[in-house]
Each structure stands twice: as structure tokens, then as C-alpha cells.
Amino acid sequence: DQQVKQNSPSLSVQEGRISILNCDYTNSMFDYFLWYKKYPAEGPTFLISISSIKDKNEDGRFTVFLNKSAKHLSLHIVPSQPGDSAVYFCAASGLRRGNNRLAFGKGNQVVVIP
Amino acid sequence: NAGVTQTPKFQVLKTGQSMTLQCAQDMNHNSMYWYRQDPGMGLRLIYYSASEGTTDKGEVPNGYNVSRLNKREFSLRLESAAPSQTSVYFCATSTPRGTEAFFGQGTRLTVV
């Protein structure tokens, strides 16, 4: 039972364009959401997060949008760079309920074409 | 500042053999985790430890045991390896409120 879902397993985008990654969740107890980036042969690294009390969080080229009513979040990368080519995981946790265990999606492979 | 260190990085086992994956963190975090990553499956939680001396099952605990030896170390043991346990294993630790997790480099395990 996948509580965090990432469809469209792979995405190819031209350098300089926008990359948009989508994530849906089913558990209404989740109140904190994170995006992780993973290169081959390395562990995932934290990218950006958002609390359920916000609907947007921006950090440089990365912006995460949260739509609580739709249980949907998205990650925008603008402009995309070749170094952004990686697998991106969406994750969620229920911090306010004392559950800090992260549930991960299956990941999206992003390829940025120079 | 090593963060989260896993050993070994690679391992090949025969079916039925046992082994222990080691994980150590120098971030002074209470929470530690073991995940496995399989193609098309994302990261699935095997076991979780909220603090020294406590462990809880995650999504896929069957075939594994864990030991939280102290605050720094959290080991994962396969008593009798099976080909279905071929995977990449990641150890992680998280900040006190769980707002960020830090991962090791991973252990690529192949069971033949």
C-alpha cells in the first residue's frame, strides 16, 4: 500500500527549461514533506522540504508547492541544469503526531539534456 | 565529519549465508533507520530505532534483525540470506523532529 506515489518514472528536459515533478499522498496524517535527490552509487541527499502550514517553499532554483486539499505536491526546478540529472524521491512524515518516520515514493529519474 | 558510515560497500553472499551490515553515525541523533532500495520500488523501511535500546519494524522486516548497540551504531543482520534480499541497503539518521534524514553511501548486496 503505497502512501506516497510518484507517477511518470522518468522525465527528460532540455537544459534551461523547467522540470516539474509530481507527488501524491494518501495519508491525511502526513504534515511534513521532503524531496531527496540521488545520484548513482550515492545515498539520497536532502533537497527541500515544506510543512503543511505552508503552500510554497523556495530555495534558489528549487520550489516545492503543496496542495493539501488535493493531497498533492510538486517540485519545480528552474532553470534545469545537467547536474540536476538524478533520481528524485518525494517523502512524507507525520511530525505533529509524533511519527517522524519517512515514507518514500518510488522516485523519478530526471535527465537534463545539454 | 563523516555523517553516516556504512560497511561494507559491496557484498556477495550465497543463499543461506549470514552477514551483518554495519552503520555508524557521528551526528548525535537518536533516530536511525535501515532502508532497502529496489528498482521501481523506491526506498522501503526495514527497521527503525527511535533511541538506543529500542527498535521497531518497518514495511519489510521479514528476514532481517537489527541491533541498536549504542547511540552511534545500528546494525542490520541477515540470518539466512535469500536471493529476494538482493538490494541496495541504506542506513539513515534523522534530526530530532524528523525534519531531515541523512543517508549513508549504501551497501550493494547480491545473494546468489
PDB file of C-alpha atoms in Angstrom:
ATOM      1  CA  ASP A   1       0.000   0.000   0.000  1.00  0.00           C
ATOM      2  CA  GLN A   2       1.961   2.946  -1.348  1.00  0.00           C
ATOM      3  CA  GLN A   3       1.200   6.017   0.775  1.00  0.00           C
ATOM      4  CA  VAL A   4       3.407   8.291  -1.316  1.00  0.00           C
ATOM      5  CA  LYS A   5       3.057   8.000  -5.071  1.00  0.00           C
ATOM      6  CA  GLN A   6       5.247   9.320  -7.826  1.00  0.00           C
ATOM      7  CA  ASN A   7       3.978   8.615 -11.308  1.00  0.00           C
ATOM      8  CA  SER A   8       5.818   9.206 -14.605  1.00  0.00           C
ATOM      9  CA  PRO A   9       9.004   7.396 -13.568  1.00  0.00           C
ATOM     10  CA  SER A  10      11.260   9.329 -15.930  1.00  0.00           C
ATOM     11  CA  LEU A  11      11.474  12.859 -17.273  1.00  0.00           C
ATOM     12  CA  SER A  12      13.724  14.320 -19.952  1.00  0.00           C
ATOM     13  CA  VAL A  13      14.113  18.091 -20.181  1.00  0.00           C
ATOM     14  CA  GLN A  14      16.285  20.495 -22.120  1.00  0.00           C
ATOM     15  CA  GLU A  15      18.886  22.453 -20.188  1.00  0.00           C
ATOM     16  CA  GLY A  16      17.481  25.847 -19.137  1.00  0.00           C
ATOM     17  CA  ARG A  17      13.868  24.662 -19.168  1.00  0.00           C
ATOM     18  CA  ILE A  18      11.648  23.879 -16.199  1.00  0.00           C
ATOM     19  CA  SER A  19      11.477  20.400 -14.647  1.00  0.00           C
ATOM     20  CA  ILE A  20       8.259  19.580 -12.795  1.00  0.00           C
ATOM     21  CA  LEU A  21       7.991  16.508 -10.601  1.00  0.00           C
ATOM     22  CA  ASN A  22       4.709  15.461  -9.048  1.00  0.00           C
ATOM     23  CA  CYS A  23       3.901  13.555  -5.891  1.00  0.00           C
ATOM     24  CA  ASP A  24       0.592  12.419  -4.385  1.00  0.00           C
ATOM     25  CA  TYR A  25      -0.051  11.076  -0.906  1.00  0.00           C
ATOM     26  CA  THR A  26      -2.931   9.193   0.613  1.00  0.00           C
ATOM     27  CA  ASN A  27      -2.369   9.516   4.363  1.00  0.00           C
ATOM     28  CA  SER A  28      -4.048  12.624   5.782  1.00  0.00           C
ATOM     29  CA  MET A  29      -1.810  12.298   8.882  1.00  0.00           C
ATOM     30  CA  PHE A  30       1.216  13.458   6.879  1.00  0.00           C
ATOM     31  CA  ASP A  31       2.127  17.040   7.693  1.00  0.00           C
ATOM     32  CA  TYR A  32       5.714  17.375   6.543  1.00  0.00           C
ATOM     33  CA  PHE A  33       7.055  16.720   3.063  1.00  0.00           C
ATOM     34  CA  LEU A  34      10.563  16.448   1.690  1.00  0.00           C
ATOM     35  CA  TRP A  35      12.319  15.962  -1.623  1.00  0.00           C
ATOM     36  CA  TYR A  36      15.548  13.988  -1.880  1.00  0.00           C
ATOM     37  CA  LYS A  37      17.969  13.765  -4.763  1.00  0.00           C
ATOM     38  CA  LYS A  38      20.016  10.671  -5.506  1.00  0.00           C
ATOM     39  CA  TYR A  39      22.980  10.157  -7.798  1.00  0.00           C
ATOM     40  CA  PRO A  40      24.082   6.632  -8.804  1.00  0.00           C
ATOM     41  CA  ALA A  41      26.200   4.830  -6.189  1.00  0.00           C
ATOM     42  CA  GLU A  42      25.463   7.502  -3.577  1.00  0.00           C
ATOM     43  CA  GLY A  43      22.959   7.853  -0.753  1.00  0.00           C
ATOM     44  CA  PRO A  44      19.986  10.205  -1.134  1.00  0.00           C
ATOM     45  CA  THR A  45      20.625  13.808  -0.116  1.00  0.00           C
ATOM     46  CA  PHE A  46      18.089  16.291   1.206  1.00  0.00           C
ATOM     47  CA  LEU A  47      16.938  18.899  -1.299  1.00  0.00           C
ATOM     48  CA  ILE A  48      13.986  20.890   0.026  1.00  0.00           C
ATOM     49  CA  SER A  49      11.039  20.479   2.387  1.00  0.00           C
ATOM     50  CA  ILE A  50       7.679  22.002   3.210  1.00  0.00           C
ATOM     51  CA  SER A  51       5.421  21.967   6.230  1.00  0.00           C
ATOM     52  CA  SER A  52       1.672  21.532   5.834  1.00  0.00           C
ATOM     53  CA  ILE A  53       1.106  25.026   7.216  1.00  0.00           C
ATOM     54  CA  LYS A  54       2.627  26.433   4.014  1.00  0.00           C
ATOM     55  CA  ASP A  55       1.718  26.067   0.370  1.00  0.00           C
ATOM     56  CA  LYS A  56       5.055  27.063  -1.130  1.00  0.00           C
ATOM     57  CA  ASN A  57       8.722  26.935  -0.233  1.00  0.00           C
ATOM     58  CA  GLU A  58      11.501  28.245  -2.427  1.00  0.00           C
ATOM     59  CA  ASP A  59      15.247  27.655  -2.256  1.00  0.00           C
ATOM     60  CA  GLY A  60      17.220  29.003  -5.179  1.00  0.00           C
ATOM     61  CA  ARG A  61      16.250  27.122  -8.332  1.00  0.00           C
ATOM     62  CA  PHE A  62      14.027  24.714  -6.398  1.00  0.00           C
ATOM     63  CA  THR A  63      10.433  25.393  -5.379  1.00  0.00           C
ATOM     64  CA  VAL A  64       8.024  22.985  -3.751  1.00  0.00           C
ATOM     65  CA  PHE A  65       4.265  23.572  -3.931  1.00  0.00           C
ATOM     66  CA  LEU A  66       1.771  21.868  -1.631  1.00  0.00           C
ATOM     67  CA  ASN A  67      -1.946  21.464  -2.297  1.00  0.00           C
ATOM     68  CA  LYS A  68      -3.350  19.888   0.877  1.00  0.00           C
ATOM     69  CA  SER A  69      -6.907  19.568  -0.350  1.00  0.00           C
ATOM     70  CA  ALA A  70      -5.691  17.525  -3.323  1.00  0.00           C
ATOM     71  CA  LYS A  71      -3.003  15.738  -1.270  1.00  0.00           C
ATOM     72  CA  HIS A  72      -0.555  16.720  -3.952  1.00  0.00           C
ATOM     73  CA  LEU A  73       2.852  18.352  -4.050  1.00  0.00           C
ATOM     74  CA  SER A  74       5.210  19.256  -6.833  1.00  0.00           C
ATOM     75  CA  LEU A  75       8.859  20.176  -7.219  1.00  0.00           C
ATOM     76  CA  HIS A  76       9.851  22.789  -9.787  1.00  0.00           C
ATOM     77  CA  ILE A  77      13.454  23.150 -10.929  1.00  0.00           C
ATOM     78  CA  VAL A  78      14.114  26.345 -12.873  1.00  0.00           C
ATOM     79  CA  PRO A  79      16.325  26.526 -14.845  1.00  0.00           C
ATOM     80  CA  SER A  80      17.280  22.879 -15.162  1.00  0.00           C
ATOM     81  CA  GLN A  81      20.988  22.120 -15.343  1.00  0.00           C
ATOM     82  CA  PRO A  82      22.854  18.956 -16.435  1.00  0.00           C
ATOM     83  CA  GLY A  83      23.950  18.427 -12.812  1.00  0.00           C
ATOM     84  CA  ASP A  84      20.281  18.043 -11.892  1.00  0.00           C
ATOM     85  CA  SER A  85      20.206  14.693 -13.695  1.00  0.00           C
ATOM     86  CA  ALA A  86      19.396  12.278 -10.861  1.00  0.00           C
ATOM     87  CA  VAL A  87      16.597  10.322  -9.230  1.00  0.00           C
ATOM     88  CA  TYR A  88      14.264  12.439  -7.098  1.00  0.00           C
ATOM     89  CA  PHE A  89      12.318  10.952  -4.200  1.00  0.00           C
ATOM     90  CA  CYS A  90       9.305  12.508  -2.562  1.00  0.00           C
ATOM     91  CA  ALA A  91       8.908  11.704   1.160  1.00  0.00           C
ATOM     92  CA  ALA A  92       6.363  12.438   3.863  1.00  0.00           C
ATOM     93  CA  SER A  93       6.068  12.162   7.630  1.00  0.00           C
ATOM     94  CA  GLY A  94       3.538  12.898  10.380  1.00  0.00           C
ATOM     95  CA  LEU A  95       5.576  15.132  12.683  1.00  0.00           C
ATOM     96  CA  ARG A  96       2.749  16.608  14.685  1.00  0.00           C
ATOM     97  CA  ARG A  97       1.530  13.140  15.560  1.00  0.00           C
ATOM     98  CA  GLY A  98       4.988  12.175  16.762  1.00  0.00           C
ATOM     99  CA  ASN A  99       5.757   9.967  13.798  1.00  0.00           C
ATOM    100  CA  ASN A 100       8.976  11.136  12.190  1.00  0.00           C
ATOM    101  CA  ARG A 101       9.409   8.046  10.048  1.00  0.00           C
ATOM    102  CA  LEU A 102       9.643   8.992   6.401  1.00  0.00           C
ATOM    103  CA  ALA A 103       7.515   7.253   3.775  1.00  0.00           C
ATOM    104  CA  PHE A 104       9.108   7.471   0.334  1.00  0.00           C
ATOM    105  CA  GLY A 105       7.744   7.374  -3.183  1.00  0.00           C
ATOM    106  CA  LYS A 106       9.275   5.216  -5.909  1.00  0.00           C
ATOM    107  CA  GLY A 107      11.301   8.067  -7.362  1.00  0.00           C
ATOM    108  CA  ASN A 108      11.502   9.969 -10.651  1.00  0.00           C
ATOM    109  CA  GLN A 109      14.512   9.756 -12.960  1.00  0.00           C
ATOM    110  CA  VAL A 110      15.310  13.197 -14.386  1.00  0.00           C
ATOM    111  CA  VAL A 111      17.616  13.600 -17.366  1.00  0.00           C
ATOM    112  CA  VAL A 112      18.651  17.120 -18.310  1.00  0.00           C
ATOM    113  CA  ILE A 113      19.849  17.316 -21.899  1.00  0.00           C
ATOM    114  CA  PRO A 114      22.636  19.862 -22.523  1.00  0.00           C
TER     115      PRO A 114
ATOM    116  CA  ASN B   1      32.809  14.932   9.711  1.00  0.00           C
ATOM    117  CA  ALA B   2      31.771  11.546   8.317  1.00  0.00           C
ATOM    118  CA  GLY B   3      27.998  11.787   8.939  1.00  0.00           C
ATOM    119  CA  VAL B   4      26.638   8.272   8.353  1.00  0.00           C
ATOM    120  CA  THR B   5      29.106   5.490   7.534  1.00  0.00           C
ATOM    121  CA  GLN B   6      28.087   2.080   6.236  1.00  0.00           C
ATOM    122  CA  THR B   7      30.221  -1.018   5.807  1.00  0.00           C
ATOM    123  CA  PRO B   8      30.736  -2.904   3.623  1.00  0.00           C
ATOM    124  CA  LYS B   9      30.018  -1.053   0.355  1.00  0.00           C
ATOM    125  CA  PHE B  10      29.627  -4.264  -1.644  1.00  0.00           C
ATOM    126  CA  GLN B  11      28.931  -7.859  -0.675  1.00  0.00           C
ATOM    127  CA  VAL B  12      28.106 -11.090  -2.474  1.00  0.00           C
ATOM    128  CA  LEU B  13      26.532 -13.877  -0.423  1.00  0.00           C
ATOM    129  CA  LYS B  14      25.435 -17.386  -1.188  1.00  0.00           C
ATOM    130  CA  THR B  15      21.880 -18.361  -0.337  1.00  0.00           C
ATOM    131  CA  GLY B  16      21.693 -19.340   3.316  1.00  0.00           C
ATOM    132  CA  GLN B  17      24.761 -17.425   4.436  1.00  0.00           C
ATOM    133  CA  SER B  18      24.514 -14.808   7.155  1.00  0.00           C
ATOM    134  CA  MET B  19      26.021 -11.377   7.457  1.00  0.00           C
ATOM    135  CA  THR B  20      25.736  -8.120   9.352  1.00  0.00           C
ATOM    136  CA  LEU B  21      25.629  -4.694   7.757  1.00  0.00           C
ATOM    137  CA  GLN B  22      27.189  -2.068   9.969  1.00  0.00           C
ATOM    138  CA  CYS B  23      26.135   1.566  10.334  1.00  0.00           C
ATOM    139  CA  ALA B  24      27.597   4.312  12.487  1.00  0.00           C
ATOM    140  CA  GLN B  25      26.708   7.995  12.768  1.00  0.00           C
ATOM    141  CA  ASP B  26      28.573  10.865  14.355  1.00  0.00           C
ATOM    142  CA  MET B  27      25.674  13.332  14.266  1.00  0.00           C
ATOM    143  CA  ASN B  28      24.459  12.566  17.809  1.00  0.00           C
ATOM    144  CA  HIS B  29      20.948  11.787  16.535  1.00  0.00           C
ATOM    145  CA  ASN B  30      18.610   9.467  18.379  1.00  0.00           C
ATOM    146  CA  SER B  31      16.683   8.127  15.374  1.00  0.00           C
ATOM    147  CA  MET B  32      18.261   5.660  12.972  1.00  0.00           C
ATOM    148  CA  TYR B  33      16.800   3.686  10.064  1.00  0.00           C
ATOM    149  CA  TRP B  34      17.509   0.888   7.629  1.00  0.00           C
ATOM    150  CA  TYR B  35      16.004   1.126   4.139  1.00  0.00           C
ATOM    151  CA  ARG B  36      16.291  -1.024   1.065  1.00  0.00           C
ATOM    152  CA  GLN B  37      16.082   0.313  -2.472  1.00  0.00           C
ATOM    153  CA  ASP B  38      14.901  -1.881  -5.315  1.00  0.00           C
ATOM    154  CA  PRO B  39      14.226  -0.899  -8.936  1.00  0.00           C
ATOM    155  CA  GLY B  40      10.757   0.580  -9.277  1.00  0.00           C
ATOM    156  CA  MET B  41      10.090   0.259  -5.533  1.00  0.00           C
ATOM    157  CA  GLY B  42      11.664   3.365  -4.076  1.00  0.00           C
ATOM    158  CA  LEU B  43      13.004   3.298  -0.535  1.00  0.00           C
ATOM    159  CA  ARG B  44      11.263   0.899   1.822  1.00  0.00           C
ATOM    160  CA  LEU B  45      11.776   0.968   5.569  1.00  0.00           C
ATOM    161  CA  ILE B  46      13.061  -2.281   7.064  1.00  0.00           C
ATOM    162  CA  TYR B  47      13.583  -1.300  10.697  1.00  0.00           C
ATOM    163  CA  TYR B  48      13.656   1.839  12.729  1.00  0.00           C
ATOM    164  CA  SER B  49      15.229   2.781  16.071  1.00  0.00           C
ATOM    165  CA  ALA B  50      13.947   5.832  17.915  1.00  0.00           C
ATOM    166  CA  SER B  51      16.716   5.661  20.506  1.00  0.00           C
ATOM    167  CA  GLU B  52      19.363   3.393  21.994  1.00  0.00           C
ATOM    168  CA  GLY B  53      17.797   0.137  23.091  1.00  0.00           C
ATOM    169  CA  THR B  54      14.575   0.468  21.078  1.00  0.00           C
ATOM    170  CA  THR B  55      13.726  -0.906  17.648  1.00  0.00           C
ATOM    171  CA  ASP B  56      10.543  -1.131  15.576  1.00  0.00           C
ATOM    172  CA  LYS B  57       9.579  -2.965  12.411  1.00  0.00           C
ATOM    173  CA  GLY B  58       9.069  -1.028   9.228  1.00  0.00           C
ATOM    174  CA  GLU B  59       7.335  -2.031   5.992  1.00  0.00           C
ATOM    175  CA  VAL B  60       9.534  -5.009   5.077  1.00  0.00           C
ATOM    176  CA  PRO B  61      11.137  -6.526   8.223  1.00  0.00           C
ATOM    177  CA  ASN B  62      10.873 -10.220   7.349  1.00  0.00           C
ATOM    178  CA  GLY B  63      14.237 -11.947   7.068  1.00  0.00           C
ATOM    179  CA  TYR B  64      16.081  -9.234   8.998  1.00  0.00           C
ATOM    180  CA  ASN B  65      17.091  -8.466  12.551  1.00  0.00           C
ATOM    181  CA  VAL B  66      18.578  -5.289  13.951  1.00  0.00           C
ATOM    182  CA  SER B  67      20.594  -4.226  16.936  1.00  0.00           C
ATOM    183  CA  ARG B  68      20.981  -0.728  18.307  1.00  0.00           C
ATOM    184  CA  LEU B  69      24.245  -1.249  20.128  1.00  0.00           C
ATOM    185  CA  ASN B  70      24.576   2.317  21.340  1.00  0.00           C
ATOM    186  CA  LYS B  71      23.587   5.771  20.182  1.00  0.00           C
ATOM    187  CA  ARG B  72      26.101   5.717  17.329  1.00  0.00           C
ATOM    188  CA  GLU B  73      25.619   2.255  15.869  1.00  0.00           C
ATOM    189  CA  PHE B  74      22.687   0.428  14.278  1.00  0.00           C
ATOM    190  CA  SER B  75      23.376  -2.906  12.606  1.00  0.00           C
ATOM    191  CA  LEU B  76      21.235  -4.985  10.250  1.00  0.00           C
ATOM    192  CA  ARG B  77      21.608  -8.762  10.211  1.00  0.00           C
ATOM    193  CA  LEU B  78      20.551 -11.291   7.620  1.00  0.00           C
ATOM    194  CA  GLU B  79      20.499 -14.690   9.331  1.00  0.00           C
ATOM    195  CA  SER B  80      19.897 -16.751   6.203  1.00  0.00           C
ATOM    196  CA  ALA B  81      20.244 -14.721   3.028  1.00  0.00           C
ATOM    197  CA  ALA B  82      17.811 -15.261   0.150  1.00  0.00           C
ATOM    198  CA  PRO B  83      18.000 -14.024  -3.463  1.00  0.00           C
ATOM    199  CA  SER B  84      14.989 -11.763  -2.724  1.00  0.00           C
ATOM    200  CA  GLN B  85      17.254  -9.824  -0.379  1.00  0.00           C
ATOM    201  CA  THR B  86      19.445  -8.716  -3.256  1.00  0.00           C
ATOM    202  CA  SER B  87      19.170  -4.954  -2.996  1.00  0.00           C
ATOM    203  CA  VAL B  88      20.906  -1.732  -2.089  1.00  0.00           C
ATOM    204  CA  TYR B  89      20.691  -1.045   1.635  1.00  0.00           C
ATOM    205  CA  PHE B  90      20.803   2.414   3.128  1.00  0.00           C
ATOM    206  CA  CYS B  91      21.255   3.418   6.733  1.00  0.00           C
ATOM    207  CA  ALA B  92      19.964   6.824   7.781  1.00  0.00           C
ATOM    208  CA  THR B  93      19.632   9.059  10.795  1.00  0.00           C
ATOM    209  CA  SER B  94      17.297  11.988  11.312  1.00  0.00           C
ATOM    210  CA  THR B  95      17.131  15.271  13.153  1.00  0.00           C
ATOM    211  CA  PRO B  96      15.207  15.216  16.449  1.00  0.00           C
ATOM    212  CA  ARG B  97      11.958  16.434  14.884  1.00  0.00           C
ATOM    213  CA  GLY B  98      12.472  14.239  11.847  1.00  0.00           C
ATOM    214  CA  THR B  99      12.589  17.198   9.525  1.00  0.00           C
ATOM    215  CA  GLU B 100      15.604  15.893   7.671  1.00  0.00           C
ATOM    216  CA  ALA B 101      17.217  12.489   7.220  1.00  0.00           C
ATOM    217  CA  PHE B 102      20.872  11.854   6.397  1.00  0.00           C
ATOM    218  CA  PHE B 103      21.846   8.755   4.483  1.00  0.00           C
ATOM    219  CA  GLY B 104      24.949   6.621   4.236  1.00  0.00           C
ATOM    220  CA  GLN B 105      26.521   5.723   0.903  1.00  0.00           C
ATOM    221  CA  GLY B 106      24.720   2.400   0.725  1.00  0.00           C
ATOM    222  CA  THR B 107      25.642  -1.290   0.663  1.00  0.00           C
ATOM    223  CA  ARG B 108      25.067  -3.181  -2.559  1.00  0.00           C
ATOM    224  CA  LEU B 109      24.224  -6.755  -1.618  1.00  0.00           C
ATOM    225  CA  THR B 110      23.876  -9.603  -4.071  1.00  0.00           C
ATOM    226  CA  VAL B 111      22.615 -13.004  -2.951  1.00  0.00           C
ATOM    227  CA  VAL B 112      23.278 -15.810  -5.393  1.00  0.00           C
TER     228      VAL B 112
END
